[in-house]
Tab-separated table of N, CA and C in Angstrom:
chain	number	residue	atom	x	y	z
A	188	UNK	N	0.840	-1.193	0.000
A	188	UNK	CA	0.000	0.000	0.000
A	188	UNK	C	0.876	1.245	0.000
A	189	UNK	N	0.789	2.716	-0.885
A	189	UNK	CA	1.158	3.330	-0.492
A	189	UNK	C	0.825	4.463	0.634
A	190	UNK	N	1.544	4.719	0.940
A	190	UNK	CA	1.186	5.867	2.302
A	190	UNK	C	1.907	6.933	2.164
A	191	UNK	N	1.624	8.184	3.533
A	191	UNK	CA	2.203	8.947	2.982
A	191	UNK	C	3.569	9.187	2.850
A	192	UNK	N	4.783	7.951	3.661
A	192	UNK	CA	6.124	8.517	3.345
A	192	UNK	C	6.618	7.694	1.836
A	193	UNK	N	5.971	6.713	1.388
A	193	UNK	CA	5.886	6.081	-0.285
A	193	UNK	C	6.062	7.431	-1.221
A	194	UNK	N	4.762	8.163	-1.064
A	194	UNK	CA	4.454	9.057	-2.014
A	194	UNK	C	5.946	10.310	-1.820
A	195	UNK	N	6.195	10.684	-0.542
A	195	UNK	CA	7.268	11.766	-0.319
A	195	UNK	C	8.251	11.246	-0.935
A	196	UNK	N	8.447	9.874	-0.884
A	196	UNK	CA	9.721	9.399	-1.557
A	196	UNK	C	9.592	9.889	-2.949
A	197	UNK	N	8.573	8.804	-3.528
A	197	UNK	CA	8.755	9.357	-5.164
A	197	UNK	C	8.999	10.278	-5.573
A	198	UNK	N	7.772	11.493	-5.246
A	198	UNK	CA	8.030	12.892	-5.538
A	198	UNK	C	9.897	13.107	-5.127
A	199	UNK	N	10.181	13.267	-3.940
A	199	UNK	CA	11.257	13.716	-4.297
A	199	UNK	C	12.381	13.032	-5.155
A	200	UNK	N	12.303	11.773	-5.497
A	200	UNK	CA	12.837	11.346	-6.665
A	200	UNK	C	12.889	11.629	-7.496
A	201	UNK	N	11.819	12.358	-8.438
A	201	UNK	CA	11.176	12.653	-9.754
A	201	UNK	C	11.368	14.332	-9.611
A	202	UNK	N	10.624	15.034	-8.773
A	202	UNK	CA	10.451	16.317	-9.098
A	202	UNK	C	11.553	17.369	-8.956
A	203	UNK	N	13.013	16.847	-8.548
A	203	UNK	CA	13.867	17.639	-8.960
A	203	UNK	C	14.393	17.730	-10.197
A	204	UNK	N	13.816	16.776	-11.197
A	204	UNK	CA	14.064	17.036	-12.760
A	204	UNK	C	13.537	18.114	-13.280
A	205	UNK	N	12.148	18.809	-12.376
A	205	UNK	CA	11.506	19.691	-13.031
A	205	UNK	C	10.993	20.647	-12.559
A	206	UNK	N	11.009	22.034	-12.869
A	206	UNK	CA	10.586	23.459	-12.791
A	206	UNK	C	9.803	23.550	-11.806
A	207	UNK	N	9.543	22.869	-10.457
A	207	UNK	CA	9.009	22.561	-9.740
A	207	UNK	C	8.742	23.005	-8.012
A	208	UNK	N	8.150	24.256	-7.686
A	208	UNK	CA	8.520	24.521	-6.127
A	208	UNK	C	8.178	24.332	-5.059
A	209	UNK	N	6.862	23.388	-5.939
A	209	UNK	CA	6.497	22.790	-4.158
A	209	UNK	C	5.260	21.605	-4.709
A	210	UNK	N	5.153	20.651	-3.787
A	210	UNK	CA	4.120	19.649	-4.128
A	210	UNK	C	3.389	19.297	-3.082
A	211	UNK	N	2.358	19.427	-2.783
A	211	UNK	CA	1.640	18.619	-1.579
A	211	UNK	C	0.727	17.700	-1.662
A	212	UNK	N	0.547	16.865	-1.208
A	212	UNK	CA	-0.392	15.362	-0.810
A	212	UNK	C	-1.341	16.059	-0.510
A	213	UNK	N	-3.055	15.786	-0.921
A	213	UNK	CA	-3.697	15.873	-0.840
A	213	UNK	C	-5.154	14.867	-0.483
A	214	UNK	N	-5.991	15.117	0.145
A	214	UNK	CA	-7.177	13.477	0.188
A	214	UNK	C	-6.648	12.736	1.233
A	215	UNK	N	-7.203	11.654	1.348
A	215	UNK	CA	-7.123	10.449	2.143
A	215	UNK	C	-5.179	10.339	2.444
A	216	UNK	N	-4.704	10.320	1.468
A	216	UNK	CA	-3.144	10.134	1.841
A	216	UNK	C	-2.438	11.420	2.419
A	217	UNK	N	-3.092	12.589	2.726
A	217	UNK	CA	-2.842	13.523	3.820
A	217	UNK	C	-2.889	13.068	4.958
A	218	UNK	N	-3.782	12.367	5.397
A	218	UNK	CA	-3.990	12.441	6.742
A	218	UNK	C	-4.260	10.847	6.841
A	219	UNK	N	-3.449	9.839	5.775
A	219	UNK	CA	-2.833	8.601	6.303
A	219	UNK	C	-4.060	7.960	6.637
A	220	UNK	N	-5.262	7.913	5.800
A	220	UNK	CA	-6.423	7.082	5.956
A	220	UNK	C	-6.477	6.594	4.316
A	221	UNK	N	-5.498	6.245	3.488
A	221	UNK	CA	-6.181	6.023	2.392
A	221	UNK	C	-6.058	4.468	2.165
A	222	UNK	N	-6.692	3.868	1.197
A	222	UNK	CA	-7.166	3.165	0.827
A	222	UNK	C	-6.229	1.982	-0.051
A	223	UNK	N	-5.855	1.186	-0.203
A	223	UNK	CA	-5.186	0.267	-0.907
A	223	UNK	C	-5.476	0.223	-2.299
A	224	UNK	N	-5.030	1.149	-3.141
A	224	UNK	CA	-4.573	1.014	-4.688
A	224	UNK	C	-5.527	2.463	-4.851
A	225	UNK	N	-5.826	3.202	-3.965
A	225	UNK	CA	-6.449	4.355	-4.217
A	225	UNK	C	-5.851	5.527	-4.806
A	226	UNK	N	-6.334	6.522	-5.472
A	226	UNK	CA	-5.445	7.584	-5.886
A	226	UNK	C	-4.566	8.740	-5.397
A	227	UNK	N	-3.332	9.112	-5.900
A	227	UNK	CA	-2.548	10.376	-5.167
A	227	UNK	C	-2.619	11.462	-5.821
A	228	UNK	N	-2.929	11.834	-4.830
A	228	UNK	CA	-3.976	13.244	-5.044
A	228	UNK	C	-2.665	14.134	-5.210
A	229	UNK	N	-2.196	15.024	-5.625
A	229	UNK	CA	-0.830	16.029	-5.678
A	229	UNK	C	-1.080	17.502	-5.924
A	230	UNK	N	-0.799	18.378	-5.481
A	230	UNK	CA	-1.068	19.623	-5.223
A	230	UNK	C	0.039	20.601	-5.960
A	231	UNK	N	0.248	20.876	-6.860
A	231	UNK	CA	1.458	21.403	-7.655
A	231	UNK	C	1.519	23.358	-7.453
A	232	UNK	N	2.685	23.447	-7.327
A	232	UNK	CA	3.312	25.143	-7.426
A	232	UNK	C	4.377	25.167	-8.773
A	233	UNK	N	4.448	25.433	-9.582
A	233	UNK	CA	5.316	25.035	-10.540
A	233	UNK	C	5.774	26.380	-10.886
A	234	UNK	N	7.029	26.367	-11.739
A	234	UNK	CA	7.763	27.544	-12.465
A	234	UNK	C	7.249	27.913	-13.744
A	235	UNK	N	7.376	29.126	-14.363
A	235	UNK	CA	7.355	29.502	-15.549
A	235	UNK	C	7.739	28.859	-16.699
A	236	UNK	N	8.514	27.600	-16.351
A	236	UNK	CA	9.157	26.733	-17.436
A	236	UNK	C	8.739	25.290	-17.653
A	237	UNK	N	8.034	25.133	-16.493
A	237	UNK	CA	7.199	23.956	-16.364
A	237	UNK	C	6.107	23.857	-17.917
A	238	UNK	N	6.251	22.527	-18.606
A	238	UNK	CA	5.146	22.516	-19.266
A	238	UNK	C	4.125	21.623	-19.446
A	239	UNK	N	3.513	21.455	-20.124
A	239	UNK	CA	2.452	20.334	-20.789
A	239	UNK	C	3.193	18.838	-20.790
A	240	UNK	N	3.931	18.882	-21.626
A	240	UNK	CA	4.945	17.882	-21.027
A	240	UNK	C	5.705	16.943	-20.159
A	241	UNK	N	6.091	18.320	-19.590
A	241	UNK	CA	6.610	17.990	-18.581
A	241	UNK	C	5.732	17.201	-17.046
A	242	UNK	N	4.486	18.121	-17.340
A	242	UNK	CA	3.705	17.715	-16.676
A	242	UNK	C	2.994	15.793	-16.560
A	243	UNK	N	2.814	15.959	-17.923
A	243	UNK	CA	2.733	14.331	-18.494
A	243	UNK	C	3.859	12.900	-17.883
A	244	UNK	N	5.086	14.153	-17.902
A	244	UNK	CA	6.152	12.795	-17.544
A	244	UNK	C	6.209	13.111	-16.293
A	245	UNK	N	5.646	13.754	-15.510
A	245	UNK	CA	5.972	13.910	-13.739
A	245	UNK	C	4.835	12.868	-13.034
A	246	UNK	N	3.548	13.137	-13.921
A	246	UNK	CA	2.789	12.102	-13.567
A	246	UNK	C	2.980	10.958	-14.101
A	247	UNK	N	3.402	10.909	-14.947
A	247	UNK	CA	3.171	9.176	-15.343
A	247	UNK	C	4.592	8.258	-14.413
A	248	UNK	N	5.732	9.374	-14.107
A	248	UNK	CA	6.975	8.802	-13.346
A	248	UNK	C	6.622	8.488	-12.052
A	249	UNK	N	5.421	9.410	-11.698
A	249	UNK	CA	5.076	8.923	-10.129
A	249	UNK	C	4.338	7.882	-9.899
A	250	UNK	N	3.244	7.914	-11.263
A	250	UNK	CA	1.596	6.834	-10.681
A	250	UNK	C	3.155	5.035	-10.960
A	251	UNK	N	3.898	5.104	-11.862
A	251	UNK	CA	5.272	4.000	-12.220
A	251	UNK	C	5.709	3.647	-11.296
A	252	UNK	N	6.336	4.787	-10.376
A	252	UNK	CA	7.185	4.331	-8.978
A	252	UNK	C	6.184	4.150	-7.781
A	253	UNK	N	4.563	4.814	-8.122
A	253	UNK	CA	3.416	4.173	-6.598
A	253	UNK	C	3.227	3.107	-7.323
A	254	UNK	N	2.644	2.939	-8.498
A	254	UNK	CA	1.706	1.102	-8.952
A	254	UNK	C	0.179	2.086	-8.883
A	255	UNK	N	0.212	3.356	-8.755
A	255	UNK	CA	-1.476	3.961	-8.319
A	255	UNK	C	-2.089	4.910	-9.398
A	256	UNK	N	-3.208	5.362	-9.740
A	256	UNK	CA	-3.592	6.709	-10.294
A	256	UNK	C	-2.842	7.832	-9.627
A	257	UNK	N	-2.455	8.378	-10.428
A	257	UNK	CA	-2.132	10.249	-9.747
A	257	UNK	C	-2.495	11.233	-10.655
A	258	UNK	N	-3.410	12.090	-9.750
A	258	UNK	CA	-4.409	12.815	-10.240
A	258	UNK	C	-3.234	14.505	-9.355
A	259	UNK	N	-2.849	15.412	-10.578
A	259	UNK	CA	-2.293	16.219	-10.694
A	259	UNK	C	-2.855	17.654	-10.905
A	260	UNK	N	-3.126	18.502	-9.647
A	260	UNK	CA	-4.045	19.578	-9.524
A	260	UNK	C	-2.919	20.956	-9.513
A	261	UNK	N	-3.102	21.959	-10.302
A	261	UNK	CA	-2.266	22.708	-10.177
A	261	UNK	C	-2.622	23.987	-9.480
A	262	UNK	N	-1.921	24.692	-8.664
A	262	UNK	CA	-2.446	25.898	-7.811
A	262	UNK	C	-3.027	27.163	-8.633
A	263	UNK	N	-2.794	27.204	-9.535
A	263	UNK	CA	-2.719	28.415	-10.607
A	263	UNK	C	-3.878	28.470	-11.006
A	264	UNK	N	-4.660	27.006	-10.975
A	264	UNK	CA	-6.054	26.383	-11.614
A	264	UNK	C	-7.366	26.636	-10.666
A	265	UNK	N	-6.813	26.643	-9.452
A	265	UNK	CA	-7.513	26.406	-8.123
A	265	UNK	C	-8.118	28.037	-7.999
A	266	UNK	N	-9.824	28.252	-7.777
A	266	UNK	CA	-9.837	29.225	-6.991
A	266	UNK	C	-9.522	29.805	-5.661
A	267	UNK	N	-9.317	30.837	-5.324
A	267	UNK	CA	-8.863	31.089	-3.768
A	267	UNK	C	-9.197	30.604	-2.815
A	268	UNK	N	-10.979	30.478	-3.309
A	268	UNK	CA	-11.329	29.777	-1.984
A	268	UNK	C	-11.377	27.935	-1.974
A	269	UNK	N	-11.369	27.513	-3.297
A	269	UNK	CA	-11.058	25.733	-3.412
A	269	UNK	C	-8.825	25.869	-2.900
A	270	UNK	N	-8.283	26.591	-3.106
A	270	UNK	CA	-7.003	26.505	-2.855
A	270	UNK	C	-6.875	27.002	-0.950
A	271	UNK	N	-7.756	27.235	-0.610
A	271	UNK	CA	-7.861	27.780	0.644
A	271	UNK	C	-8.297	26.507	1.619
A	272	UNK	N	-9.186	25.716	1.023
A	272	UNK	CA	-9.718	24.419	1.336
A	272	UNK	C	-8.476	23.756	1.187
A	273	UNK	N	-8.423	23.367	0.249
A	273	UNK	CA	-6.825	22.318	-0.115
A	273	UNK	C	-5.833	22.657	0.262
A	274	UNK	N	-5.444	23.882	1.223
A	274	UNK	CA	-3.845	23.835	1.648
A	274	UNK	C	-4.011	23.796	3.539
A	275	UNK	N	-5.469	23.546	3.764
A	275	UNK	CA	-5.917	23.419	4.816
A	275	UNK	C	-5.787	21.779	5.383
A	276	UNK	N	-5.922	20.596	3.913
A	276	UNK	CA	-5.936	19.527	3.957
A	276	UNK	C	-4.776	19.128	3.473
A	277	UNK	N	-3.733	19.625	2.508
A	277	UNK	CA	-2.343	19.459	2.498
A	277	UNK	C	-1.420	19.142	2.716
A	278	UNK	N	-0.457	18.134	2.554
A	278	UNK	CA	0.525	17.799	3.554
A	278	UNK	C	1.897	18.452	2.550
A	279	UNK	N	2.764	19.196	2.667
A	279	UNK	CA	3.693	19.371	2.039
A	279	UNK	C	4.807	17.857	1.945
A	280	UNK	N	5.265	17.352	0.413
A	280	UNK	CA	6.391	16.544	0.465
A	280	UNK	C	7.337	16.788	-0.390
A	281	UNK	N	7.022	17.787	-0.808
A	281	UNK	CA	8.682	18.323	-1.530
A	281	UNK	C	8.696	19.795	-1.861
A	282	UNK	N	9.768	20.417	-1.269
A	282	UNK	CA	10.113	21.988	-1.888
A	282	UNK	C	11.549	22.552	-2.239
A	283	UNK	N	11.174	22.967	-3.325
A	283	UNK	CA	12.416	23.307	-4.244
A	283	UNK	C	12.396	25.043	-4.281
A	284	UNK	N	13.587	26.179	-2.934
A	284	UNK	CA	13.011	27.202	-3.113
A	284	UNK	C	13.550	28.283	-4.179
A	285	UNK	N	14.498	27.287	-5.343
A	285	UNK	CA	15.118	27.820	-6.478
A	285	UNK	C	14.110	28.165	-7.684
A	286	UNK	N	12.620	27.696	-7.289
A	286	UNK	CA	12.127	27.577	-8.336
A	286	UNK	C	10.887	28.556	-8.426
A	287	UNK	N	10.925	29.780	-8.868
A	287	UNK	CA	9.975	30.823	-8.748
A	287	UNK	C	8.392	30.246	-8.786
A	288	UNK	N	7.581	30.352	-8.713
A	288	UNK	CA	6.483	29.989	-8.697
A	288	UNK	C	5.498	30.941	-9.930
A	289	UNK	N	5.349	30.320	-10.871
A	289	UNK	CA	4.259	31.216	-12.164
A	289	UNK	C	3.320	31.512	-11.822
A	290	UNK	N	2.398	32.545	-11.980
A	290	UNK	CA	0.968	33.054	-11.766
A	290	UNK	C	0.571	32.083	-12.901
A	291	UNK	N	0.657	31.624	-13.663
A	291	UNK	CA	0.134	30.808	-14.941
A	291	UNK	C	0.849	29.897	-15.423
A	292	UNK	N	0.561	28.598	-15.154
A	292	UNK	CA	1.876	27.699	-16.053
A	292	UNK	C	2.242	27.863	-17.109
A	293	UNK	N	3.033	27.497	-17.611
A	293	UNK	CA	3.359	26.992	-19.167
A	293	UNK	C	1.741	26.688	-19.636
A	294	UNK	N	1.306	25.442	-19.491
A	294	UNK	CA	0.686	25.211	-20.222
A	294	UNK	C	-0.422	25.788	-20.882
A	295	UNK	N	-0.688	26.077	-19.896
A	295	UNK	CA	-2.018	27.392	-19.836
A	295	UNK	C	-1.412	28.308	-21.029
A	296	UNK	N	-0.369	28.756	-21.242
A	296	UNK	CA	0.027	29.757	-22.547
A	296	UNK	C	-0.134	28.757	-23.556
A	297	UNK	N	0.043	27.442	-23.477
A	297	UNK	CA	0.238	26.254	-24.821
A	297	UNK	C	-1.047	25.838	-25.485
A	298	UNK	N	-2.104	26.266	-24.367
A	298	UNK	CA	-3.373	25.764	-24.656
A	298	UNK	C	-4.111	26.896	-25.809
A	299	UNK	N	-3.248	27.846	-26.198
A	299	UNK	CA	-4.464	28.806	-27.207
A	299	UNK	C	-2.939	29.367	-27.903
A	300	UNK	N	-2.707	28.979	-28.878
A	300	UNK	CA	-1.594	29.089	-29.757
A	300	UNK	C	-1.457	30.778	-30.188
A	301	UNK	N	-0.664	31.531	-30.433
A	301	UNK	CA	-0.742	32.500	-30.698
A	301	UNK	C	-1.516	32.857	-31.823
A	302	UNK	N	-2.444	34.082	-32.466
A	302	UNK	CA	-2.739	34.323	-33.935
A	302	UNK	C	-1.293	34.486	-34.308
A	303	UNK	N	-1.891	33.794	-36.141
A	303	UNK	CA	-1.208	34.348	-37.210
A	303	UNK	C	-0.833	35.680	-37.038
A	304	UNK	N	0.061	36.362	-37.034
A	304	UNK	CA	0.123	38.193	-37.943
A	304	UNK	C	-0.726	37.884	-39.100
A	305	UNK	N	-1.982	39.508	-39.462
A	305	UNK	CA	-2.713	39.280	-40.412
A	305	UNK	C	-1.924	40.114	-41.532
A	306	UNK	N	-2.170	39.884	-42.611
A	306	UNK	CA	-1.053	40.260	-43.812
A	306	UNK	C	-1.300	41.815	-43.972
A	307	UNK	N	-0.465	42.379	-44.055
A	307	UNK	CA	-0.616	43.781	-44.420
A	307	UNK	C	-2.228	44.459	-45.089
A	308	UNK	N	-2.552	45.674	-44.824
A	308	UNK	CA	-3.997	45.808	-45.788
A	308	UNK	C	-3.450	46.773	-46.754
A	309	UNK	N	-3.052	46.704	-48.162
A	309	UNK	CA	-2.795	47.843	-49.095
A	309	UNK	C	-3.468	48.649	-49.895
């Protein structure tokens, strides 16, 4: 089963590869009531350089090294008052304080591609 010092491990295994400043446990594996093959809940602060990508291989390296779902919530996404709830239930397991924290991830810029420039009008 994992618990919550399983999950601290991984993360800090994995998330110093990436743009990353803080992660917290969230749900049932906060507060060490969860469930056998249940999901890890993860609470993300990420950098300006963090992307879509990256994001993809942070989760799929963690749910690899639990055997579990990991369901990947980012702070940037969260309203004040759902992020006010969730850092109330939170457990911090990894912080990186080299890593500025974005008002907006990466991805969020990746998700609506820039316009074309429209061609001159003569």
């Amino acid at each position: 089963m994992n618990d919550f010092g399983s999950i601290r491990d991984a993360v800090s295994r994995v998330a110093p590869r990436y743009a990353i400043a803080k992660v917290a446990v969230f749900s049932l594996y906060a507060s060490d009531q969860a469930r056998t093959g249940g999901d890890a809940c993860l609470l993300l602060d990420v950098g300006c350089t963090f992307s879509r990508a990256d994001a993809a291989q942070f989760r799929r390296f963690i749910a690899e090294d639990l055997g579990c779902t990991v369901d990947v919530v980012f702070r940037s996404a969260l309203t004040a008052e759902d992020f006010a709830r969730a850092k109330t239930e939170a457990r911090v397991v990894y912080e990186n304080p080299d890593v500025t924290i974005a008002s907006t991830p990466d991805m969020r810029a990746q998700a609506t591609p820039p316009a074309a420039p429209k061609p001159p009008v003569r």
